[in-house]
PDB file of C-alpha atoms in Angstrom:
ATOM      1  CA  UNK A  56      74.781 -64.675  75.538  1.00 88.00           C
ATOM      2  CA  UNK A  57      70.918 -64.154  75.953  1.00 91.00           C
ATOM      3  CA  UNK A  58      70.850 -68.194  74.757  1.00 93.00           C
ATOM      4  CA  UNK A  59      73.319 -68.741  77.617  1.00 92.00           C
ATOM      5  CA  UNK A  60      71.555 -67.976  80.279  1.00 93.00           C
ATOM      6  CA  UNK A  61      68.252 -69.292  78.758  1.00 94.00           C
ATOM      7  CA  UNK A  62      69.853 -73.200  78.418  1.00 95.00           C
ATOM      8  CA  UNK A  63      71.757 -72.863  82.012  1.00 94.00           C
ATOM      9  CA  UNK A  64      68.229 -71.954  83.470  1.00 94.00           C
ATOM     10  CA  UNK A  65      66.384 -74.701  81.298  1.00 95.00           C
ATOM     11  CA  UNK A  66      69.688 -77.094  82.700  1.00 95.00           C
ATOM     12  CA  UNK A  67      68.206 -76.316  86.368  1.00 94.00           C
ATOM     13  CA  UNK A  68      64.685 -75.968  86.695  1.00 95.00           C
ATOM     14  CA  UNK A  69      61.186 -78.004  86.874  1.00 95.00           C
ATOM     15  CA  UNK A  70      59.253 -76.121  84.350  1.00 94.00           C
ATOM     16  CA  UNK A  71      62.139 -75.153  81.256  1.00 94.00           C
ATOM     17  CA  UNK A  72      58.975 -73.662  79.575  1.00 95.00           C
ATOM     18  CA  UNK A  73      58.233 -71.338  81.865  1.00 95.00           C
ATOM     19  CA  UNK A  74      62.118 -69.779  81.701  1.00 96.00           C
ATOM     20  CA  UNK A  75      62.103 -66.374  79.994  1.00 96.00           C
ATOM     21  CA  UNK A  76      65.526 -63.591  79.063  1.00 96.00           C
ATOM     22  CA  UNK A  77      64.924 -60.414  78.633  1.00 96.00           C
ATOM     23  CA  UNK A  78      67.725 -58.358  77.564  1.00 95.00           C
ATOM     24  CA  UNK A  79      68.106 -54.847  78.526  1.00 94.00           C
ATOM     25  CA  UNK A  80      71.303 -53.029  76.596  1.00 91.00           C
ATOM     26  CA  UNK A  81      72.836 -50.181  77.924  1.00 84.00           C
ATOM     27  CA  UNK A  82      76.084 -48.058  76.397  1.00 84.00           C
ATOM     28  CA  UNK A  83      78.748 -50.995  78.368  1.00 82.00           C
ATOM     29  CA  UNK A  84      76.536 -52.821  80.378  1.00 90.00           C
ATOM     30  CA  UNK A  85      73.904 -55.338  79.168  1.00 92.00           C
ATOM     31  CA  UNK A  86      71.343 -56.840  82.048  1.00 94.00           C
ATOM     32  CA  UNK A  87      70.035 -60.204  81.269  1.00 96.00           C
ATOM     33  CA  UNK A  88      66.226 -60.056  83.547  1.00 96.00           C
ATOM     34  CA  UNK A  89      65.746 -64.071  84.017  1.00 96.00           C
ATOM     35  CA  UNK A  90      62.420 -64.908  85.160  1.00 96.00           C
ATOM     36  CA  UNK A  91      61.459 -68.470  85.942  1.00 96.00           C
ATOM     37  CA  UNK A  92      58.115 -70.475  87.544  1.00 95.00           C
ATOM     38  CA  UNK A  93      57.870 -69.217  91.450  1.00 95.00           C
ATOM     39  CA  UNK A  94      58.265 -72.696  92.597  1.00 95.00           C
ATOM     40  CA  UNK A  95      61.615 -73.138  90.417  1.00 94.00           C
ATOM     41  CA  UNK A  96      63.264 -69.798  92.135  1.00 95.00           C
ATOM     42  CA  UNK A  97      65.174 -71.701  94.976  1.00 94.00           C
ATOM     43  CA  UNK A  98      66.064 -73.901  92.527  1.00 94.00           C
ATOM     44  CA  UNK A  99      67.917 -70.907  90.154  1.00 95.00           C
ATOM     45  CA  UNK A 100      68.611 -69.139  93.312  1.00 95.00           C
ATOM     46  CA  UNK A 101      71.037 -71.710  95.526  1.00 94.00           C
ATOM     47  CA  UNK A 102      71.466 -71.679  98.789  1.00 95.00           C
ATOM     48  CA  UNK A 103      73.139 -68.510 100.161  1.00 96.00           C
ATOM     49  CA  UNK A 104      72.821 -67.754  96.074  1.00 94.00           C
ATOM     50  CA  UNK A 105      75.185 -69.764  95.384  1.00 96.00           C
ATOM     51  CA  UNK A 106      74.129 -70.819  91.758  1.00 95.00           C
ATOM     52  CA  UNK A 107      72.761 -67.990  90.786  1.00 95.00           C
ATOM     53  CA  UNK A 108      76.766 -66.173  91.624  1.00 96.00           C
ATOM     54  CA  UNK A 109      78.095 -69.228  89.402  1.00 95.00           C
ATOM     55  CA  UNK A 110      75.406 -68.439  86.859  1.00 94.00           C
ATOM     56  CA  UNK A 111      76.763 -64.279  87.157  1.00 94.00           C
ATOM     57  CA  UNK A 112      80.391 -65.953  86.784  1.00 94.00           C
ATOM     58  CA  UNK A 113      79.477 -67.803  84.154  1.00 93.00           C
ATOM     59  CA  UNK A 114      78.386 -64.845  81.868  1.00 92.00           C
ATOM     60  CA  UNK A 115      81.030 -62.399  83.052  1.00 91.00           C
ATOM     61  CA  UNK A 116      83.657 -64.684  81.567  1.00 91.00           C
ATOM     62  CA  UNK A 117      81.750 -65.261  78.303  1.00 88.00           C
ATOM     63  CA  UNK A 118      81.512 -61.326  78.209  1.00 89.00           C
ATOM     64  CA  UNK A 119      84.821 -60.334  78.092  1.00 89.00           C
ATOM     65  CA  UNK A 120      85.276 -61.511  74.396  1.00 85.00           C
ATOM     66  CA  UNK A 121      82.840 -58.792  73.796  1.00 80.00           C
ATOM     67  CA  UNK A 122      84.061 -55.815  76.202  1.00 83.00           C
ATOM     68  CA  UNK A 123      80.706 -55.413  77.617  1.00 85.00           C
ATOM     69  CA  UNK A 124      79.682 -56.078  81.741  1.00 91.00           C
ATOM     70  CA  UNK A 125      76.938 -58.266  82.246  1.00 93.00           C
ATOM     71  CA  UNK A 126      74.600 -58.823  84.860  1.00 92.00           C
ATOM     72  CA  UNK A 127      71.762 -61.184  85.829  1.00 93.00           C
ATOM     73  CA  UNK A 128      68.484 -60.276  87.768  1.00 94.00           C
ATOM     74  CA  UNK A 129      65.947 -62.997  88.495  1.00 93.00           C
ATOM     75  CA  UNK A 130      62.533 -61.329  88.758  1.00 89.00           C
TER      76      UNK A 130
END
């Protein structure tokens, strides 16, 4: 899933080389930490965070094959 959210941030942004995933596992819950160029954070963002709730969406739905909750923070 980490490869997910890497290649739908890489899909949106100015500077793909600049996107890194961190993965932080917990016992259920696994938090993906995106962090991207500052100028490309609107851009991952959306207006009234619109992508970045598709992006959540997204990830929640690939999840469920794996009985895990998973969350995205862009630092």
């Amino acid at each position: 899933m980490k490869e997910l959210v890497e290649t739908l941030a890489k899909a949106l942004v100015d500077h793909p080389e600049e996107v890194r995933v961190r993965e932080v596992p917990g016992e259920r819950t696994i938090v993906y930490e995106l962090s991207v160029a500052p100028e490309d954070m609107g851009k991952v963002i959306g207006r009234q965070g619109r992508i970045a709730k598709a992006m959540r969406t997204v990830l929640s739905a690939a999840a469920v094959k794996e009985d895990k909750r998973v969350t995205i923070e862009i630092v």
